[in-house]
Amino acid sequence: MQPTFISHNQVRSFIAKQSFPEESEWPSLLYCLQGQQFNTNLSPEQRTAFADLLAATLHRKKCTTALLRDVFKEKEAILNIPYVKELQSALAETASVLDRFRSISQRRLGDVAHLEKTTLSTVMSGKDPRAMVSELRKAFKAVVEAMEEDSKILEELSVTDQLTGLANRRFFDEYLAQAINETSHKDAVALILLDIDQFKEFNDQYGHLVGDEVLSIVGKIIRETVSACNSKEHKNYLSARYGGEEFAVIMPDCNEEQCLLLAELIRERIEHYPIVIRDNQGNILKKDIQITVSGGYCLMPRKWLTAKQPSEQLIAAADNALYTAKKRGKNMICQCKPYLDQHKKLTQVVL
């Protein structure tokens, strides 16, 4: 269901009926919540949350001091949604890397112990010194090469989402900033955001294990589609897990047609992928389950290159298009297209 936004007149009417004392903080808080519904600096999720909070508050019969404190807390929680998500994502990634690092460290402890034993037995063998040096070099070389390989693995782990195999949010942020800084004069940087439709309901119905499997499948489809595109067109597009059930594709040096074609190709492949649910023994419980994604994309205009935070503007524009795709019925791709209005002001329209 789409949220129902509360109008300024509805809030004013409610306040008039309540007869708040002059020093009450309620009127300013309610008007603040009403305004946040339309704050374009917030994500669609936050604006919807403010609409829901305001609607719930207006249905209360009494606006008590205790309720005022609760609404203030909820307001702050909604404003902190993006930071909480980033923190949760960072903690999950850190835990995964630490687990792998612990496993590698334990394995290398065994290798070092074996090297120590090999060194001791070689020295005590009484062999020709040149033969001993050759054996010791081989033993040390094997351990050094294994450690170098471990270093590569850990470096890859630090930029990879472990569930989907896509780039993680940290690397997404770095790559987008780099792509914007290296933008050519010919083509623009584009961003596609994709979100699995009704994923919460799917998770509630089938459980988080099945939900994780779906995230893995969607990630694999996106990764393989983008990789094939890179190989065919000699591009350097990056696919990433943006957070939760949301995914992203960064497209340096591309045009509008290329962006739309890739977004639609990903959407169609996910739509036609048959999801099968199995039990622990591998028996099929349900098959041919359809999942879909909604998407939004935006090509960054040149004027944003001089902005203070061009990455955030591009993300917000793509997110706005994604939100519109959800609102219009899901399983579709929308474009947020910036343009100069009659007052030479950069404005956005979602197509």
Tab-separated table of C-alpha atoms in Angstrom:
chain	number	residue	atom	x	y	z
A	1	MET	CA	0.000	0.000	0.000
A	2	GLN	CA	1.130	3.523	-0.757
A	3	PRO	CA	1.269	6.004	2.138
A	4	THR	CA	-1.427	8.647	2.563
A	5	PHE	CA	0.220	11.995	3.201
A	6	ILE	CA	-1.377	14.358	5.709
A	7	SER	CA	-2.121	17.902	4.525
A	8	HIS	CA	-1.290	21.134	6.337
A	9	ASN	CA	-5.032	21.836	6.778
A	10	GLN	CA	-5.597	18.454	8.439
A	11	VAL	CA	-2.874	19.200	10.982
A	12	ARG	CA	-4.210	22.703	11.617
A	13	SER	CA	-7.725	21.319	12.152
A	14	PHE	CA	-6.433	18.728	14.629
A	15	ILE	CA	-4.480	21.344	16.585
A	16	ALA	CA	-7.567	23.616	16.775
A	17	LYS	CA	-9.640	20.786	18.268
A	18	GLN	CA	-7.007	19.954	20.889
A	19	SER	CA	-6.830	23.456	22.393
A	20	PHE	CA	-3.159	23.143	23.320
A	21	PRO	CA	-1.766	25.650	25.862
A	22	GLU	CA	0.323	28.447	24.374
A	23	GLU	CA	3.634	26.995	25.574
A	24	SER	CA	2.890	23.479	24.234
A	25	GLU	CA	5.459	21.872	21.923
A	26	TRP	CA	2.772	19.825	20.152
A	27	PRO	CA	1.862	22.268	17.344
A	28	SER	CA	5.455	22.814	16.204
A	29	LEU	CA	6.147	19.066	16.344
A	30	LEU	CA	3.060	18.183	14.306
A	31	TYR	CA	3.836	20.800	11.656
A	32	CYS	CA	7.408	19.519	11.558
A	33	LEU	CA	6.203	15.944	10.911
A	34	GLN	CA	3.840	17.213	8.227
A	35	GLY	CA	6.665	19.047	6.460
A	36	GLN	CA	9.047	16.078	6.631
A	37	GLN	CA	6.639	14.047	4.483
A	38	PHE	CA	7.716	16.189	1.525
A	39	ASN	CA	11.378	16.729	2.412
A	40	THR	CA	13.254	15.659	-0.740
A	41	ASN	CA	16.511	15.409	1.215
A	42	LEU	CA	15.053	12.342	2.941
A	43	SER	CA	14.685	8.894	1.411
A	44	PRO	CA	11.237	7.651	0.317
A	45	GLU	CA	11.339	5.216	3.253
A	46	GLN	CA	11.857	8.091	5.708
A	47	ARG	CA	9.121	10.249	4.158
A	48	THR	CA	6.697	7.322	4.339
A	49	ALA	CA	7.674	6.700	7.973
A	50	PHE	CA	6.942	10.343	8.839
A	51	ALA	CA	3.543	10.080	7.116
A	52	ASP	CA	2.724	6.934	9.119
A	53	LEU	CA	3.896	8.506	12.389
A	54	LEU	CA	1.840	11.645	11.808
A	55	ALA	CA	-1.267	9.655	10.863
A	56	ALA	CA	-0.942	7.483	13.979
A	57	THR	CA	-0.488	10.560	16.176
A	58	LEU	CA	-3.537	12.328	14.747
A	59	HIS	CA	-5.663	9.267	15.562
A	60	ARG	CA	-4.824	9.555	19.257
A	61	LYS	CA	-7.580	10.955	21.450
A	62	LYS	CA	-5.220	12.599	23.935
A	63	CYS	CA	-1.858	14.214	23.256
A	64	THR	CA	-0.105	13.654	26.569
A	65	THR	CA	3.396	14.614	27.676
A	66	ALA	CA	4.428	10.945	27.596
A	67	LEU	CA	3.179	10.634	24.009
A	68	LEU	CA	5.074	13.807	23.087
A	69	ARG	CA	8.330	12.240	24.296
A	70	ASP	CA	7.590	9.040	22.349
A	71	VAL	CA	6.873	10.940	19.136
A	72	PHE	CA	10.082	12.967	19.525
A	73	LYS	CA	12.045	9.709	19.939
A	74	GLU	CA	10.372	8.173	16.893
A	75	LYS	CA	11.127	11.312	14.880
A	76	GLU	CA	14.832	11.044	15.731
A	77	ALA	CA	14.812	7.315	14.928
A	78	ILE	CA	13.376	8.000	11.458
A	79	LEU	CA	16.025	10.648	10.771
A	80	ASN	CA	18.707	8.137	11.786
A	81	ILE	CA	17.453	5.317	9.516
A	82	PRO	CA	20.218	5.718	6.870
A	83	TYR	CA	22.975	5.796	9.494
A	84	VAL	CA	21.613	2.750	11.321
A	85	LYS	CA	21.475	0.821	8.039
A	86	GLU	CA	25.053	1.764	7.193
A	87	LEU	CA	26.210	0.767	10.675
A	88	GLN	CA	24.433	-2.611	10.482
A	89	SER	CA	25.923	-3.265	7.056
A	90	ALA	CA	29.407	-2.298	8.229
A	91	LEU	CA	29.134	-4.530	11.311
A	92	ALA	CA	27.987	-7.503	9.211
A	93	GLU	CA	30.865	-7.018	6.760
A	94	THR	CA	33.382	-6.626	9.591
A	95	ALA	CA	32.182	-9.821	11.285
A	96	SER	CA	32.481	-11.752	8.022
A	97	VAL	CA	36.015	-10.500	7.344
A	98	LEU	CA	37.084	-11.213	10.923
A	99	ASP	CA	35.771	-14.792	10.702
A	100	ARG	CA	37.723	-15.388	7.506
A	101	PHE	CA	40.819	-13.708	8.913
A	102	ARG	CA	40.606	-15.882	12.022
A	103	SER	CA	40.347	-18.987	9.859
A	104	ILE	CA	43.331	-17.935	7.727
A	105	SER	CA	45.392	-17.020	10.790
A	106	GLN	CA	44.781	-20.418	12.367
A	107	ARG	CA	45.737	-22.179	9.134
A	108	ARG	CA	48.945	-20.144	8.820
A	109	LEU	CA	49.892	-20.907	12.418
A	110	GLY	CA	49.982	-24.546	11.367
A	111	ASP	CA	52.081	-23.677	8.313
A	112	VAL	CA	54.580	-21.718	10.419
A	113	ALA	CA	54.832	-24.601	12.889
A	114	HIS	CA	55.473	-26.968	9.963
A	115	LEU	CA	58.137	-24.588	8.603
A	116	GLU	CA	59.844	-24.550	11.987
A	117	LYS	CA	59.843	-28.347	12.083
A	118	THR	CA	61.137	-28.577	8.498
A	119	THR	CA	63.920	-26.090	9.231
A	120	LEU	CA	65.038	-27.973	12.320
A	121	SER	CA	65.021	-31.397	10.629
A	122	THR	CA	66.893	-30.020	7.591
A	123	VAL	CA	69.621	-28.454	9.721
A	124	MET	CA	69.964	-31.623	11.808
A	125	SER	CA	70.084	-33.891	8.719
A	126	GLY	CA	73.797	-33.383	8.097
A	127	LYS	CA	73.221	-32.866	4.350
A	128	ASP	CA	75.449	-30.823	2.110
A	129	PRO	CA	75.024	-27.105	3.030
A	130	ARG	CA	73.976	-26.193	-0.519
A	131	ALA	CA	71.256	-28.867	-0.427
A	132	MET	CA	70.082	-27.628	2.970
A	133	VAL	CA	69.880	-24.020	1.723
A	134	SER	CA	67.876	-25.163	-1.325
A	135	GLU	CA	65.380	-27.089	0.825
A	136	LEU	CA	64.976	-24.192	3.267
A	137	ARG	CA	64.398	-21.726	0.406
A	138	LYS	CA	61.651	-23.944	-1.011
A	139	ALA	CA	59.979	-24.253	2.402
A	140	PHE	CA	60.078	-20.485	3.055
A	141	LYS	CA	58.934	-19.690	-0.489
A	142	ALA	CA	55.862	-21.915	-0.091
A	143	VAL	CA	54.823	-20.137	3.126
A	144	VAL	CA	55.473	-16.648	1.693
A	145	GLU	CA	53.426	-17.439	-1.436
A	146	ALA	CA	50.570	-18.757	0.718
A	147	MET	CA	50.637	-15.579	2.811
A	148	GLU	CA	50.606	-13.419	-0.326
A	149	GLU	CA	47.554	-15.331	-1.529
A	150	ASP	CA	45.930	-14.800	1.871
A	151	SER	CA	46.579	-11.070	1.525
A	152	LYS	CA	44.749	-11.033	-1.816
A	153	ILE	CA	41.837	-12.980	-0.312
A	154	LEU	CA	41.546	-10.573	2.629
A	155	GLU	CA	41.719	-7.565	0.317
A	156	GLU	CA	38.886	-9.012	-1.785
A	157	LEU	CA	36.875	-9.822	1.328
A	158	SER	CA	37.101	-6.221	2.500
A	159	VAL	CA	35.273	-4.970	-0.609
A	160	THR	CA	32.853	-7.867	-1.230
A	161	ASP	CA	29.394	-8.585	0.153
A	162	GLN	CA	29.664	-12.159	1.374
A	163	LEU	CA	26.058	-13.176	0.717
A	164	THR	CA	25.789	-12.034	-2.905
A	165	GLY	CA	29.388	-11.825	-4.103
A	166	LEU	CA	28.777	-8.259	-5.271
A	167	ALA	CA	30.760	-5.218	-4.218
A	168	ASN	CA	29.841	-4.074	-0.723
A	169	ARG	CA	28.580	-0.634	0.289
A	170	ARG	CA	32.029	0.641	1.242
A	171	PHE	CA	33.486	-0.162	-2.173
A	172	PHE	CA	30.339	1.170	-3.867
A	173	ASP	CA	30.888	4.568	-2.227
A	174	GLU	CA	34.563	4.617	-3.216
A	175	TYR	CA	33.913	3.537	-6.812
A	176	LEU	CA	31.096	6.041	-7.351
A	177	ALA	CA	33.247	8.921	-6.085
A	178	GLN	CA	36.096	7.777	-8.335
A	179	ALA	CA	33.787	7.415	-11.368
A	180	ILE	CA	32.449	10.938	-10.879
A	181	ASN	CA	35.965	12.380	-10.515
A	182	GLU	CA	37.069	10.669	-13.725
A	183	THR	CA	33.995	11.547	-15.777
A	184	SER	CA	34.870	12.269	-19.407
A	185	HIS	CA	33.463	15.115	-21.461
A	186	LYS	CA	31.728	12.707	-23.837
A	187	ASP	CA	29.556	10.551	-21.609
A	188	ALA	CA	28.126	10.740	-18.106
A	189	VAL	CA	28.099	8.607	-14.982
A	190	ALA	CA	24.806	6.798	-14.477
A	191	LEU	CA	23.455	4.995	-11.446
A	192	ILE	CA	20.831	2.254	-11.371
A	193	LEU	CA	19.144	1.323	-8.077
A	194	LEU	CA	17.103	-1.888	-7.896
A	195	ASP	CA	14.923	-3.119	-5.034
A	196	ILE	CA	13.205	-6.512	-4.656
A	197	ASP	CA	9.438	-5.996	-4.627
A	198	GLN	CA	7.571	-6.982	-1.453
A	199	PHE	CA	10.667	-8.650	-0.020
A	200	LYS	CA	9.549	-8.160	3.580
A	201	GLU	CA	6.347	-10.098	2.911
A	202	PHE	CA	8.395	-12.813	1.156
A	203	ASN	CA	10.727	-13.046	4.156
A	204	ASP	CA	7.803	-13.236	6.587
A	205	GLN	CA	6.164	-16.011	4.556
A	206	TYR	CA	9.171	-18.214	3.768
A	207	GLY	CA	11.727	-17.301	6.440
A	208	HIS	CA	15.098	-15.562	6.433
A	209	LEU	CA	17.057	-18.550	5.105
A	210	VAL	CA	14.950	-18.615	1.946
A	211	GLY	CA	15.127	-14.821	1.863
A	212	ASP	CA	18.926	-14.981	1.928
A	213	GLU	CA	18.833	-17.499	-0.923
A	214	VAL	CA	16.721	-15.087	-2.979
A	215	LEU	CA	19.172	-12.258	-2.266
A	216	SER	CA	21.980	-14.539	-3.435
A	217	ILE	CA	20.093	-15.438	-6.638
A	218	VAL	CA	19.271	-11.822	-7.455
A	219	GLY	CA	22.884	-10.844	-6.760
A	220	LYS	CA	24.121	-13.604	-9.094
A	221	ILE	CA	21.791	-12.489	-11.909
A	222	ILE	CA	22.900	-8.866	-11.559
A	223	ARG	CA	26.577	-9.798	-11.327
A	224	GLU	CA	26.487	-12.070	-14.398
A	225	THR	CA	24.429	-9.605	-16.463
A	226	VAL	CA	26.751	-6.691	-15.701
A	227	SER	CA	29.849	-8.840	-16.255
A	228	ALA	CA	28.575	-9.947	-19.674
A	229	CYS	CA	27.872	-6.326	-20.572
A	230	ASN	CA	31.382	-5.308	-19.502
A	231	SER	CA	32.939	-8.029	-21.663
A	232	LYS	CA	30.794	-7.273	-24.709
A	233	GLU	CA	31.025	-3.477	-24.622
A	234	HIS	CA	34.455	-3.115	-22.941
A	235	LYS	CA	32.982	-1.231	-19.993
A	236	ASN	CA	33.876	-0.962	-16.317
A	237	TYR	CA	30.415	-1.059	-14.745
A	238	LEU	CA	30.248	-2.067	-11.102
A	239	SER	CA	27.431	-4.095	-9.525
A	240	ALA	CA	26.986	-3.767	-5.762
A	241	ARG	CA	24.682	-4.619	-2.904
A	242	TYR	CA	23.584	-1.213	-1.712
A	243	GLY	CA	21.950	-2.533	1.464
A	244	GLY	CA	19.227	-4.989	2.508
A	245	GLU	CA	17.284	-6.004	-0.594
A	246	GLU	CA	18.549	-3.040	-2.610
A	247	PHE	CA	21.189	-3.330	-5.326
A	248	ALA	CA	23.098	-0.837	-7.468
A	249	VAL	CA	24.953	-0.608	-10.752
A	250	ILE	CA	27.444	2.208	-11.360
A	251	MET	CA	27.920	2.947	-15.058
A	252	PRO	CA	30.843	5.253	-15.912
A	253	ASP	CA	30.973	6.654	-19.461
A	254	CYS	CA	27.540	5.575	-20.616
A	255	ASN	CA	24.518	7.112	-22.262
A	256	GLU	CA	20.808	7.031	-21.520
A	257	GLU	CA	20.039	4.178	-23.917
A	258	GLN	CA	22.761	1.920	-22.495
A	259	CYS	CA	21.536	2.575	-18.968
A	260	LEU	CA	17.904	1.778	-19.722
A	261	LEU	CA	18.790	-1.375	-21.707
A	262	LEU	CA	20.892	-2.790	-18.877
A	263	ALA	CA	18.307	-1.940	-16.208
A	264	GLU	CA	15.510	-3.573	-18.231
A	265	LEU	CA	17.634	-6.631	-19.003
A	266	ILE	CA	18.315	-7.198	-15.301
A	267	ARG	CA	14.653	-6.666	-14.434
A	268	GLU	CA	13.462	-9.141	-17.084
A	269	ARG	CA	15.957	-11.847	-16.120
A	270	ILE	CA	14.950	-11.642	-12.473
A	271	GLU	CA	11.237	-11.671	-13.380
A	272	HIS	CA	11.619	-14.871	-15.413
A	273	TYR	CA	13.863	-16.735	-12.980
A	274	PRO	CA	11.941	-19.649	-11.375
A	275	ILE	CA	12.488	-19.691	-7.603
A	276	VAL	CA	12.358	-23.159	-6.007
A	277	ILE	CA	12.010	-23.683	-2.242
A	278	ARG	CA	13.435	-26.909	-0.804
A	279	ASP	CA	13.552	-28.411	2.682
A	280	ASN	CA	16.747	-29.509	4.466
A	281	GLN	CA	16.686	-32.842	2.618
A	282	GLY	CA	16.461	-31.149	-0.777
A	283	ASN	CA	12.815	-31.982	-1.374
A	284	ILE	CA	10.867	-29.383	-3.350
A	285	LEU	CA	8.310	-27.618	-1.169
A	286	LYS	CA	7.251	-25.006	-3.696
A	287	LYS	CA	8.440	-24.083	-7.159
A	288	ASP	CA	8.007	-21.488	-9.899
A	289	ILE	CA	7.787	-18.651	-7.400
A	290	GLN	CA	8.158	-15.335	-9.176
A	291	ILE	CA	10.087	-12.436	-7.753
A	292	THR	CA	10.352	-9.014	-9.332
A	293	VAL	CA	12.372	-5.861	-8.871
A	294	SER	CA	11.624	-2.198	-9.322
A	295	GLY	CA	14.351	0.124	-10.514
A	296	GLY	CA	15.286	3.745	-10.891
A	297	TYR	CA	18.178	5.326	-12.740
A	298	CYS	CA	19.699	8.714	-13.385
A	299	LEU	CA	22.466	10.113	-15.572
A	300	MET	CA	24.359	12.749	-13.654
A	301	PRO	CA	24.212	16.203	-15.288
A	302	ARG	CA	27.428	18.193	-15.670
A	303	LYS	CA	26.224	20.845	-13.217
A	304	TRP	CA	26.321	18.327	-10.365
A	305	LEU	CA	30.063	17.837	-10.869
A	306	THR	CA	30.671	21.151	-9.099
A	307	ALA	CA	28.254	20.380	-6.263
A	308	LYS	CA	29.532	19.727	-2.743
A	309	GLN	CA	28.256	16.139	-2.666
A	310	PRO	CA	27.612	14.972	-6.245
A	311	SER	CA	27.466	11.305	-5.214
A	312	GLU	CA	24.634	11.956	-2.771
A	313	GLN	CA	22.701	13.958	-5.347
A	314	LEU	CA	22.979	11.151	-7.896
A	315	ILE	CA	21.925	8.523	-5.336
A	316	ALA	CA	18.955	10.643	-4.222
A	317	ALA	CA	17.831	11.115	-7.843
A	318	ALA	CA	18.032	7.385	-8.635
A	319	ASP	CA	16.274	6.611	-5.360
A	320	ASN	CA	13.492	9.023	-6.264
A	321	ALA	CA	13.011	7.203	-9.580
A	322	LEU	CA	12.995	3.853	-7.760
A	323	TYR	CA	10.361	5.120	-5.331
A	324	THR	CA	8.223	6.236	-8.278
A	325	ALA	CA	8.527	2.798	-9.902
A	326	LYS	CA	7.253	1.232	-6.668
A	327	LYS	CA	4.429	3.742	-6.476
A	328	ARG	CA	3.355	3.140	-10.076
A	329	GLY	CA	2.890	-0.577	-9.574
A	330	LYS	CA	6.325	-2.221	-9.144
A	331	ASN	CA	8.235	-4.471	-11.582
A	332	MET	CA	9.254	-1.524	-13.761
A	333	ILE	CA	12.107	0.882	-14.395
A	334	CYS	CA	11.759	4.657	-14.067
A	335	GLN	CA	14.193	7.440	-14.915
A	336	CYS	CA	14.892	10.596	-12.968
A	337	LYS	CA	15.854	13.205	-15.548
A	338	PRO	CA	17.355	16.511	-14.378
A	339	TYR	CA	16.700	19.519	-16.641
A	340	LEU	CA	16.955	23.315	-16.600
A	341	ASP	CA	13.581	24.985	-16.068
A	342	GLN	CA	12.511	28.401	-17.389
A	343	HIS	CA	14.376	30.087	-14.531
A	344	LYS	CA	17.632	28.258	-15.418
A	345	LYS	CA	17.242	26.204	-12.266
A	346	LEU	CA	18.142	22.490	-12.318
A	347	THR	CA	14.957	20.511	-11.689
A	348	GLN	CA	14.105	16.803	-11.782
A	349	VAL	CA	11.300	14.950	-13.486
A	350	VAL	CA	10.633	11.210	-13.196
A	351	LEU	CA	9.720	9.455	-16.436
